[in-house]
Amino acid sequence: MAALGTTSTAQPPGSGLLIIERILRDRDSIWRQIGEERDLGKLTLQMLASSVLALACYGAVLGASHSPAQAGLSALKLPLLFLMTLAICLPTLYLFNLVFGARLQVRQALALVMVTITVTAVLSLAFAPISLFFLLTAFSYSFYKILNVAILTMTAFVGLKFLTSGMHALNAHTARAAAERQAQAEAAAVAELANPSADAPVSPAPAGAAEVVAGTDEGKAAVPAASVSAGPAVQPQPNGTAAPVQTLPAYPPRQPLLLPDGRYAFPVAPPLPATRTGATVLPAGERPASMTLLHVWILLFGFVGTQLAWTLRPFVGEPHEPFEVFRAIEGNFYVNIIHTIGELF
């Protein structure tokens, strides 16, 4: 099966918790593997382990502003936040693409979104020393909360950029696979017309459908399709005169025809018109995923994630408040962020 490049049977670089290195250094091999649906279960588990560990470490940094108990709780809640958002939004991405006839498989959709979460998680962990630095040197609850929201927002944008890049690569793979299937179907049709079975029924032909190859023991000569399908034609003779030639049906018959001069005419299948995959309407289930739908889904993913984060709060515990597992649901995430920014100024 064709892939996003040359298919390799070698073990891909990077495994386990180091899958992020492979994603960042050799992302084309990730897109190729997802397009070919090779070992997606193993790949997804590697990304899951890497992202859960990274998010747990960063969650502990968030909760460290309050107490060790809050740090431990945030280490559990931050991976849960991303995985619950994935569970809520993934069916929408898959089913809507399915409705619009995309070839996207559920395992491919899961792997692509897991790439996004893994990149977001590991890049967030890379910012953990900066977050700890401000926690230890210039702690302000409002500033610390805004700082970490900004870190998670920035890393999420980078992760979503990987998602759109991966979907573009997967669509290119789907288009190439469709082009290959179309070329194979055309080749099979040409072979069927050029080498028909003796008992196959004769089908009506399109206008100007065929040309005939006239053959003798010495060789073969092509007779133009126009002379076959447009009525009486002439056959040049060695002495320069012209003799009528039997008019042949436009569509190649199933047996060679005997011409008046004793030669046989062998049917030749007409070439099929060239088509471009980009201009061909592919059948449902064979089409690339909709990028417009993906962008709408990204907005949905962001809204669900922020609202779920507001529901699971606190992640950054306010120092003067008692330890809480969850807070009462009131207001919303966006109003609270605007209010916190206002407190800083």
mmCIF file of C-alpha atoms in Angstrom:
data_model
loop_
_atom_site.group_PDB
_atom_site.id
_atom_site.type_symbol
_atom_site.label_atom_id
_atom_site.label_comp_id
_atom_site.label_asym_id
_atom_site.label_seq_id
_atom_site.Cartn_x
_atom_site.Cartn_y
_atom_site.Cartn_z
ATOM 1 C CA MET A 1 0.000 0.000 0.000
ATOM 2 C CA ALA A 2 1.266 3.425 -0.867
ATOM 3 C CA ALA A 3 2.138 5.636 2.018
ATOM 4 C CA LEU A 4 3.153 9.169 2.774
ATOM 5 C CA GLY A 5 6.568 8.341 1.483
ATOM 6 C CA THR A 6 8.753 5.280 1.301
ATOM 7 C CA THR A 7 7.464 2.586 3.607
ATOM 8 C CA SER A 8 10.080 1.253 5.978
ATOM 9 C CA THR A 9 9.889 -1.950 7.937
ATOM 10 C CA ALA A 10 12.540 -0.799 10.403
ATOM 11 C CA GLN A 11 11.573 0.036 13.943
ATOM 12 C CA PRO A 12 10.839 3.795 14.094
ATOM 13 C CA PRO A 13 13.073 5.878 16.324
ATOM 14 C CA GLY A 14 11.763 6.907 19.696
ATOM 15 C CA SER A 15 9.589 4.752 21.899
ATOM 16 C CA GLY A 16 7.918 4.782 25.270
ATOM 17 C CA LEU A 17 8.240 8.063 27.112
ATOM 18 C CA LEU A 18 10.643 9.377 24.450
ATOM 19 C CA ILE A 19 7.927 9.353 21.780
ATOM 20 C CA ILE A 20 7.898 13.153 21.992
ATOM 21 C CA GLU A 21 11.409 13.195 20.517
ATOM 22 C CA ARG A 22 10.180 11.249 17.520
ATOM 23 C CA ILE A 23 7.174 13.556 17.126
ATOM 24 C CA LEU A 24 9.343 16.669 17.150
ATOM 25 C CA ARG A 25 12.277 15.332 15.119
ATOM 26 C CA ASP A 26 10.607 12.959 12.661
ATOM 27 C CA ARG A 27 6.958 13.915 12.503
ATOM 28 C CA ASP A 28 6.667 12.715 8.878
ATOM 29 C CA SER A 29 7.158 9.141 10.069
ATOM 30 C CA ILE A 30 4.341 9.677 12.606
ATOM 31 C CA TRP A 31 1.965 10.911 9.890
ATOM 32 C CA ARG A 32 3.047 8.001 7.647
ATOM 33 C CA GLN A 33 2.376 5.489 10.395
ATOM 34 C CA ILE A 34 -1.041 6.962 11.143
ATOM 35 C CA GLY A 35 -1.916 7.037 7.430
ATOM 36 C CA GLU A 36 -0.943 3.395 7.011
ATOM 37 C CA GLU A 37 -2.624 2.435 10.334
ATOM 38 C CA ARG A 38 0.492 0.563 11.451
ATOM 39 C CA ASP A 39 0.772 -0.278 15.180
ATOM 40 C CA LEU A 40 -1.578 2.538 16.128
ATOM 41 C CA GLY A 41 -2.429 0.859 19.420
ATOM 42 C CA LYS A 42 1.214 0.815 20.510
ATOM 43 C CA LEU A 43 1.783 4.369 19.279
ATOM 44 C CA THR A 44 -1.286 5.657 21.136
ATOM 45 C CA LEU A 45 -0.249 3.945 24.381
ATOM 46 C CA GLN A 46 3.233 5.466 24.142
ATOM 47 C CA MET A 47 1.769 8.938 23.707
ATOM 48 C CA LEU A 48 -0.724 8.328 26.525
ATOM 49 C CA ALA A 49 2.018 7.354 28.980
ATOM 50 C CA SER A 50 4.199 10.286 27.981
ATOM 51 C CA SER A 51 1.416 12.872 28.192
ATOM 52 C CA VAL A 52 -0.001 11.605 31.511
ATOM 53 C CA LEU A 53 3.425 11.718 33.153
ATOM 54 C CA ALA A 54 4.204 15.200 31.809
ATOM 55 C CA LEU A 55 0.798 16.599 32.787
ATOM 56 C CA ALA A 56 1.037 15.071 36.265
ATOM 57 C CA CYS A 57 4.402 16.744 36.849
ATOM 58 C CA TYR A 58 3.111 20.097 35.626
ATOM 59 C CA GLY A 59 -0.060 19.701 37.711
ATOM 60 C CA ALA A 60 2.094 19.236 40.800
ATOM 61 C CA VAL A 61 3.807 22.538 40.006
ATOM 62 C CA LEU A 62 0.408 24.250 39.759
ATOM 63 C CA GLY A 63 -0.765 22.955 43.128
ATOM 64 C CA ALA A 64 2.534 23.690 44.847
ATOM 65 C CA SER A 65 1.371 27.268 45.388
ATOM 66 C CA HIS A 66 -1.041 26.020 48.071
ATOM 67 C CA SER A 67 0.089 22.828 49.796
ATOM 68 C CA PRO A 68 1.528 19.352 49.163
ATOM 69 C CA ALA A 69 -2.009 17.946 49.211
ATOM 70 C CA GLN A 70 -3.098 20.395 46.516
ATOM 71 C CA ALA A 71 0.014 19.553 44.491
ATOM 72 C CA GLY A 72 -0.843 15.838 44.599
ATOM 73 C CA LEU A 73 -4.482 16.484 43.724
ATOM 74 C CA SER A 74 -3.588 18.762 40.798
ATOM 75 C CA ALA A 75 -1.159 16.100 39.553
ATOM 76 C CA LEU A 76 -4.173 13.798 39.221
ATOM 77 C CA LYS A 77 -6.661 16.329 37.910
ATOM 78 C CA LEU A 78 -4.616 17.868 35.087
ATOM 79 C CA PRO A 79 -4.181 14.587 33.091
ATOM 80 C CA LEU A 80 -7.835 13.825 33.837
ATOM 81 C CA LEU A 81 -8.817 17.198 32.358
ATOM 82 C CA PHE A 82 -7.169 16.478 29.002
ATOM 83 C CA LEU A 83 -8.350 12.858 28.776
ATOM 84 C CA MET A 84 -11.949 13.751 29.648
ATOM 85 C CA THR A 85 -11.915 16.528 27.030
ATOM 86 C CA LEU A 86 -10.642 14.000 24.500
ATOM 87 C CA ALA A 87 -13.363 11.504 25.431
ATOM 88 C CA ILE A 88 -16.084 14.156 25.096
ATOM 89 C CA CYS A 89 -14.922 15.636 21.766
ATOM 90 C CA LEU A 90 -13.420 12.707 19.823
ATOM 91 C CA PRO A 91 -16.788 11.173 18.783
ATOM 92 C CA THR A 92 -17.784 14.516 17.249
ATOM 93 C CA LEU A 93 -14.618 14.683 15.134
ATOM 94 C CA TYR A 94 -14.982 11.101 13.911
ATOM 95 C CA LEU A 95 -18.742 10.952 13.327
ATOM 96 C CA PHE A 96 -19.008 14.285 11.507
ATOM 97 C CA ASN A 97 -16.195 13.280 9.156
ATOM 98 C CA LEU A 98 -17.985 9.974 8.667
ATOM 99 C CA VAL A 99 -21.215 11.786 7.767
ATOM 100 C CA PHE A 100 -19.366 13.828 5.117
ATOM 101 C CA GLY A 101 -17.834 10.709 3.575
ATOM 102 C CA ALA A 102 -14.268 11.045 4.894
ATOM 103 C CA ARG A 103 -12.002 8.017 5.016
ATOM 104 C CA LEU A 104 -10.788 8.965 8.528
ATOM 105 C CA GLN A 105 -10.809 5.967 10.862
ATOM 106 C CA VAL A 106 -11.499 6.265 14.585
ATOM 107 C CA ARG A 107 -8.022 4.969 15.468
ATOM 108 C CA GLN A 108 -6.460 7.544 13.163
ATOM 109 C CA ALA A 109 -8.515 10.340 14.732
ATOM 110 C CA LEU A 110 -7.521 9.175 18.219
ATOM 111 C CA ALA A 111 -3.828 9.033 17.280
ATOM 112 C CA LEU A 112 -3.910 12.527 15.760
ATOM 113 C CA VAL A 113 -5.537 14.056 18.839
ATOM 114 C CA MET A 114 -3.110 12.187 21.099
ATOM 115 C CA VAL A 115 -0.247 13.792 19.180
ATOM 116 C CA THR A 116 -1.795 17.166 20.066
ATOM 117 C CA ILE A 117 -2.133 16.300 23.757
ATOM 118 C CA THR A 118 1.386 14.853 23.937
ATOM 119 C CA VAL A 119 2.975 17.945 22.393
ATOM 120 C CA THR A 120 0.933 20.213 24.686
ATOM 121 C CA ALA A 121 1.816 18.181 27.784
ATOM 122 C CA VAL A 122 5.557 17.947 27.177
ATOM 123 C CA LEU A 123 5.915 21.600 26.178
ATOM 124 C CA SER A 124 3.991 22.592 29.319
ATOM 125 C CA LEU A 125 6.406 20.516 31.373
ATOM 126 C CA ALA A 126 9.279 22.371 29.692
ATOM 127 C CA PHE A 127 7.829 25.600 31.144
ATOM 128 C CA ALA A 128 7.625 24.130 34.662
ATOM 129 C CA PRO A 129 11.022 25.562 35.778
ATOM 130 C CA ILE A 130 9.863 29.049 34.749
ATOM 131 C CA SER A 131 6.630 28.622 36.682
ATOM 132 C CA LEU A 132 8.552 27.419 39.750
ATOM 133 C CA PHE A 133 10.929 30.338 39.449
ATOM 134 C CA PHE A 134 8.097 32.876 39.746
ATOM 135 C CA LEU A 135 6.492 30.817 42.501
ATOM 136 C CA LEU A 136 9.651 31.002 44.622
ATOM 137 C CA THR A 137 10.829 34.530 43.849
ATOM 138 C CA ALA A 138 7.784 36.728 43.259
ATOM 139 C CA PHE A 139 4.676 34.844 44.257
ATOM 140 C CA SER A 140 1.348 36.511 43.601
ATOM 141 C CA TYR A 141 -1.706 34.280 43.354
ATOM 142 C CA SER A 142 -3.316 36.313 40.559
ATOM 143 C CA PHE A 143 -0.103 36.598 38.566
ATOM 144 C CA TYR A 144 0.740 32.911 39.090
ATOM 145 C CA LYS A 145 -2.682 31.845 37.847
ATOM 146 C CA ILE A 146 -2.517 34.063 34.733
ATOM 147 C CA LEU A 147 1.047 32.913 34.035
ATOM 148 C CA ASN A 148 0.072 29.253 34.009
ATOM 149 C CA VAL A 149 -3.087 29.855 31.982
ATOM 150 C CA ALA A 150 -0.906 31.648 29.406
ATOM 151 C CA ILE A 151 1.566 28.735 29.370
ATOM 152 C CA LEU A 152 -1.173 26.154 28.817
ATOM 153 C CA THR A 153 -2.840 28.303 26.149
ATOM 154 C CA MET A 154 0.409 28.776 24.213
ATOM 155 C CA THR A 155 1.379 25.111 24.349
ATOM 156 C CA ALA A 156 -2.159 24.099 23.330
ATOM 157 C CA PHE A 157 -1.880 26.304 20.225
ATOM 158 C CA VAL A 158 1.376 24.562 19.306
ATOM 159 C CA GLY A 159 -0.223 21.154 19.857
ATOM 160 C CA LEU A 160 -3.226 22.073 17.707
ATOM 161 C CA LYS A 161 -0.835 23.219 14.983
ATOM 162 C CA PHE A 162 0.493 19.673 14.946
ATOM 163 C CA LEU A 163 -3.088 18.432 14.626
ATOM 164 C CA THR A 164 -3.787 20.489 11.510
ATOM 165 C CA SER A 165 -0.409 19.523 10.025
ATOM 166 C CA GLY A 166 -1.126 15.861 10.659
ATOM 167 C CA MET A 167 -4.585 16.098 9.106
ATOM 168 C CA HIS A 168 -3.123 17.748 5.988
ATOM 169 C CA ALA A 169 -0.606 14.902 5.706
ATOM 170 C CA LEU A 170 -3.328 12.292 6.245
ATOM 171 C CA ASN A 171 -5.487 13.923 3.545
ATOM 172 C CA ALA A 172 -2.539 13.832 1.140
ATOM 173 C CA HIS A 173 -2.145 10.135 1.886
ATOM 174 C CA THR A 174 -5.866 9.567 1.279
ATOM 175 C CA ALA A 175 -5.709 11.436 -2.045
ATOM 176 C CA ARG A 176 -2.704 9.418 -3.197
ATOM 177 C CA ALA A 177 -4.362 6.161 -2.217
ATOM 178 C CA ALA A 178 -7.528 7.181 -4.096
ATOM 179 C CA ALA A 179 -5.450 8.070 -7.176
ATOM 180 C CA GLU A 180 -3.754 4.675 -7.061
ATOM 181 C CA ARG A 181 -7.057 2.831 -6.732
ATOM 182 C CA GLN A 182 -8.432 4.853 -9.645
ATOM 183 C CA ALA A 183 -5.361 4.094 -11.772
ATOM 184 C CA GLN A 184 -5.677 0.395 -10.959
ATOM 185 C CA ALA A 185 -9.361 0.437 -11.912
ATOM 186 C CA GLU A 186 -8.542 2.174 -15.215
ATOM 187 C CA ALA A 187 -5.763 -0.300 -15.931
ATOM 188 C CA ALA A 188 -8.117 -3.198 -15.224
ATOM 189 C CA ALA A 189 -10.738 -1.680 -17.534
ATOM 190 C CA VAL A 190 -8.185 -1.241 -20.334
ATOM 191 C CA ALA A 191 -6.941 -4.792 -19.854
ATOM 192 C CA GLU A 192 -10.496 -6.095 -19.993
ATOM 193 C CA LEU A 193 -11.182 -4.255 -23.245
ATOM 194 C CA ALA A 194 -7.863 -5.217 -24.798
ATOM 195 C CA ASN A 195 -8.136 -8.882 -23.823
ATOM 196 C CA PRO A 196 -11.857 -9.644 -23.648
ATOM 197 C CA SER A 197 -13.099 -13.107 -22.891
ATOM 198 C CA ALA A 198 -14.769 -14.896 -25.764
ATOM 199 C CA ASP A 199 -18.073 -15.333 -23.949
ATOM 200 C CA ALA A 200 -18.281 -11.775 -22.567
ATOM 201 C CA PRO A 201 -21.281 -9.754 -23.813
ATOM 202 C CA VAL A 202 -20.709 -6.911 -26.226
ATOM 203 C CA SER A 203 -21.569 -3.538 -24.700
ATOM 204 C CA PRO A 204 -22.625 -0.415 -26.590
ATOM 205 C CA ALA A 205 -19.699 1.882 -27.204
ATOM 206 C CA PRO A 206 -19.230 5.602 -26.758
ATOM 207 C CA ALA A 207 -18.664 7.686 -29.859
ATOM 208 C CA GLY A 208 -15.207 7.233 -31.376
ATOM 209 C CA ALA A 209 -14.458 4.508 -28.887
ATOM 210 C CA ALA A 210 -11.882 2.323 -30.609
ATOM 211 C CA GLU A 211 -9.224 1.885 -33.193
ATOM 212 C CA VAL A 212 -8.386 -1.401 -34.883
ATOM 213 C CA VAL A 213 -5.021 -3.013 -35.381
ATOM 214 C CA ALA A 214 -4.800 -4.812 -38.696
ATOM 215 C CA GLY A 215 -2.267 -7.612 -38.626
ATOM 216 C CA THR A 216 -0.570 -9.977 -41.048
ATOM 217 C CA ASP A 217 2.207 -12.442 -40.676
ATOM 218 C CA GLU A 218 4.657 -9.623 -41.399
ATOM 219 C CA GLY A 219 3.331 -7.203 -38.796
ATOM 220 C CA LYS A 220 0.433 -5.107 -37.624
ATOM 221 C CA ALA A 221 -0.859 -1.683 -38.612
ATOM 222 C CA ALA A 222 -3.223 0.597 -36.771
ATOM 223 C CA VAL A 223 -6.424 1.658 -38.522
ATOM 224 C CA PRO A 224 -7.723 4.998 -37.130
ATOM 225 C CA ALA A 225 -10.879 4.875 -35.053
ATOM 226 C CA ALA A 226 -12.586 7.350 -37.405
ATOM 227 C CA SER A 227 -12.360 4.844 -40.275
ATOM 228 C CA VAL A 228 -13.965 2.256 -38.041
ATOM 229 C CA SER A 229 -16.862 4.213 -36.676
ATOM 230 C CA ALA A 230 -17.652 6.941 -39.210
ATOM 231 C CA GLY A 231 -18.872 4.873 -42.168
ATOM 232 C CA PRO A 232 -17.102 3.731 -45.346
ATOM 233 C CA ALA A 233 -13.350 4.076 -45.367
ATOM 234 C CA VAL A 234 -10.552 3.243 -47.785
ATOM 235 C CA GLN A 235 -7.490 1.039 -47.466
ATOM 236 C CA PRO A 236 -4.363 2.140 -49.404
ATOM 237 C CA GLN A 237 -3.059 -0.470 -51.885
ATOM 238 C CA PRO A 238 0.528 -1.035 -53.054
ATOM 239 C CA ASN A 239 -0.296 0.283 -56.554
ATOM 240 C CA GLY A 240 -1.564 3.598 -55.184
ATOM 241 C CA THR A 241 -5.271 2.849 -55.673
ATOM 242 C CA ALA A 242 -7.846 2.691 -52.934
ATOM 243 C CA ALA A 243 -10.217 -0.140 -52.200
ATOM 244 C CA PRO A 244 -13.256 -0.026 -49.931
ATOM 245 C CA VAL A 245 -12.725 -1.445 -46.475
ATOM 246 C CA GLN A 246 -15.402 -3.195 -44.493
ATOM 247 C CA THR A 247 -16.897 -0.793 -41.956
ATOM 248 C CA LEU A 248 -16.373 -2.162 -38.467
ATOM 249 C CA PRO A 249 -18.462 -1.472 -35.381
ATOM 250 C CA ALA A 250 -17.172 1.312 -33.148
ATOM 251 C CA TYR A 251 -16.772 -0.893 -30.111
ATOM 252 C CA PRO A 252 -14.171 -3.673 -30.368
ATOM 253 C CA PRO A 253 -15.903 -6.987 -31.084
ATOM 254 C CA ARG A 254 -14.918 -10.067 -29.190
ATOM 255 C CA GLN A 255 -13.347 -11.911 -32.167
ATOM 256 C CA PRO A 256 -10.811 -10.766 -34.798
ATOM 257 C CA LEU A 257 -12.411 -9.567 -38.047
ATOM 258 C CA LEU A 258 -11.361 -10.666 -41.541
ATOM 259 C CA LEU A 259 -10.739 -7.711 -43.866
ATOM 260 C CA PRO A 260 -11.475 -7.941 -47.640
ATOM 261 C CA ASP A 261 -7.776 -8.147 -48.484
ATOM 262 C CA GLY A 262 -7.364 -11.256 -46.343
ATOM 263 C CA ARG A 263 -5.851 -9.596 -43.291
ATOM 264 C CA TYR A 264 -7.249 -9.804 -39.755
ATOM 265 C CA ALA A 265 -8.261 -6.809 -37.664
ATOM 266 C CA PHE A 266 -7.684 -7.061 -33.915
ATOM 267 C CA PRO A 267 -9.614 -4.778 -31.519
ATOM 268 C CA VAL A 268 -7.664 -2.284 -29.444
ATOM 269 C CA ALA A 269 -9.241 -0.700 -26.355
ATOM 270 C CA PRO A 270 -9.526 3.092 -26.464
ATOM 271 C CA PRO A 271 -7.502 5.043 -23.906
ATOM 272 C CA LEU A 272 -9.597 6.357 -21.060
ATOM 273 C CA PRO A 273 -9.654 10.126 -20.597
ATOM 274 C CA ALA A 274 -7.100 11.452 -18.136
ATOM 275 C CA THR A 275 -8.549 12.548 -14.837
ATOM 276 C CA ARG A 276 -7.132 14.483 -11.921
ATOM 277 C CA THR A 277 -7.843 13.140 -8.462
ATOM 278 C CA GLY A 278 -8.328 16.663 -7.140
ATOM 279 C CA ALA A 279 -11.141 17.228 -9.676
ATOM 280 C CA THR A 280 -12.720 13.814 -9.216
ATOM 281 C CA VAL A 281 -15.662 13.450 -6.863
ATOM 282 C CA LEU A 282 -14.668 10.525 -4.676
ATOM 283 C CA PRO A 283 -17.357 8.207 -3.312
ATOM 284 C CA ALA A 284 -18.444 8.416 0.319
ATOM 285 C CA GLY A 285 -15.959 6.727 2.604
ATOM 286 C CA GLU A 286 -13.012 7.564 0.329
ATOM 287 C CA ARG A 287 -12.798 11.346 0.714
ATOM 288 C CA PRO A 288 -10.212 13.319 2.686
ATOM 289 C CA ALA A 289 -11.260 14.783 6.025
ATOM 290 C CA SER A 290 -12.751 18.280 5.964
ATOM 291 C CA MET A 291 -10.288 20.915 7.188
ATOM 292 C CA THR A 292 -13.160 23.362 7.772
ATOM 293 C CA LEU A 293 -14.807 20.825 10.038
ATOM 294 C CA LEU A 294 -11.487 20.305 11.822
ATOM 295 C CA HIS A 295 -11.145 24.029 12.561
ATOM 296 C CA VAL A 296 -14.685 24.123 13.951
ATOM 297 C CA TRP A 297 -13.849 21.079 16.058
ATOM 298 C CA ILE A 298 -10.738 22.788 17.429
ATOM 299 C CA LEU A 299 -12.923 25.655 18.697
ATOM 300 C CA LEU A 300 -15.284 23.124 20.260
ATOM 301 C CA PHE A 301 -12.337 21.324 21.862
ATOM 302 C CA GLY A 302 -11.136 24.600 23.374
ATOM 303 C CA PHE A 303 -14.537 25.549 24.782
ATOM 304 C CA VAL A 304 -15.130 22.099 26.271
ATOM 305 C CA GLY A 305 -11.636 22.038 27.766
ATOM 306 C CA THR A 306 -11.892 25.429 29.439
ATOM 307 C CA GLN A 307 -15.355 24.723 30.848
ATOM 308 C CA LEU A 308 -14.217 21.340 32.149
ATOM 309 C CA ALA A 309 -11.178 22.973 33.744
ATOM 310 C CA TRP A 310 -13.522 25.422 35.487
ATOM 311 C CA THR A 311 -15.622 22.480 36.714
ATOM 312 C CA LEU A 312 -12.604 20.540 38.063
ATOM 313 C CA ARG A 313 -10.959 23.533 39.757
ATOM 314 C CA PRO A 314 -8.969 24.343 41.822
ATOM 315 C CA PHE A 315 -5.688 23.518 40.120
ATOM 316 C CA VAL A 316 -3.837 26.509 41.557
ATOM 317 C CA GLY A 317 -5.018 26.673 45.143
ATOM 318 C CA GLU A 318 -5.442 30.100 46.672
ATOM 319 C CA PRO A 319 -3.038 30.238 49.669
ATOM 320 C CA HIS A 320 -5.543 31.823 52.079
ATOM 321 C CA GLU A 321 -8.333 29.357 51.305
ATOM 322 C CA PRO A 322 -8.671 25.892 52.882
ATOM 323 C CA PHE A 323 -7.797 22.797 50.873
ATOM 324 C CA GLU A 324 -10.648 21.803 48.541
ATOM 325 C CA VAL A 325 -11.060 18.937 46.129
ATOM 326 C CA PHE A 326 -13.676 20.794 44.074
ATOM 327 C CA ARG A 327 -15.285 24.178 44.352
ATOM 328 C CA ALA A 328 -18.912 25.108 43.865
ATOM 329 C CA ILE A 329 -19.721 25.840 40.216
ATOM 330 C CA GLU A 330 -20.397 29.546 39.807
ATOM 331 C CA GLY A 331 -19.590 32.042 37.072
ATOM 332 C CA ASN A 332 -17.426 30.832 34.213
ATOM 333 C CA PHE A 333 -13.790 30.541 33.221
ATOM 334 C CA TYR A 334 -13.641 33.597 30.952
ATOM 335 C CA VAL A 335 -15.232 36.018 33.419
ATOM 336 C CA ASN A 336 -12.879 34.806 36.149
ATOM 337 C CA ILE A 337 -9.795 35.309 33.943
ATOM 338 C CA ILE A 338 -10.897 38.862 33.045
ATOM 339 C CA HIS A 339 -11.521 39.582 36.732
ATOM 340 C CA THR A 340 -8.081 38.207 37.688
ATOM 341 C CA ILE A 341 -6.356 40.338 35.019
ATOM 342 C CA GLY A 342 -8.203 43.352 36.388
ATOM 343 C CA GLU A 343 -6.824 42.603 39.865
ATOM 344 C CA LEU A 344 -3.269 42.751 38.522
ATOM 345 C CA PHE A 345 -3.738 46.319 37.286
#
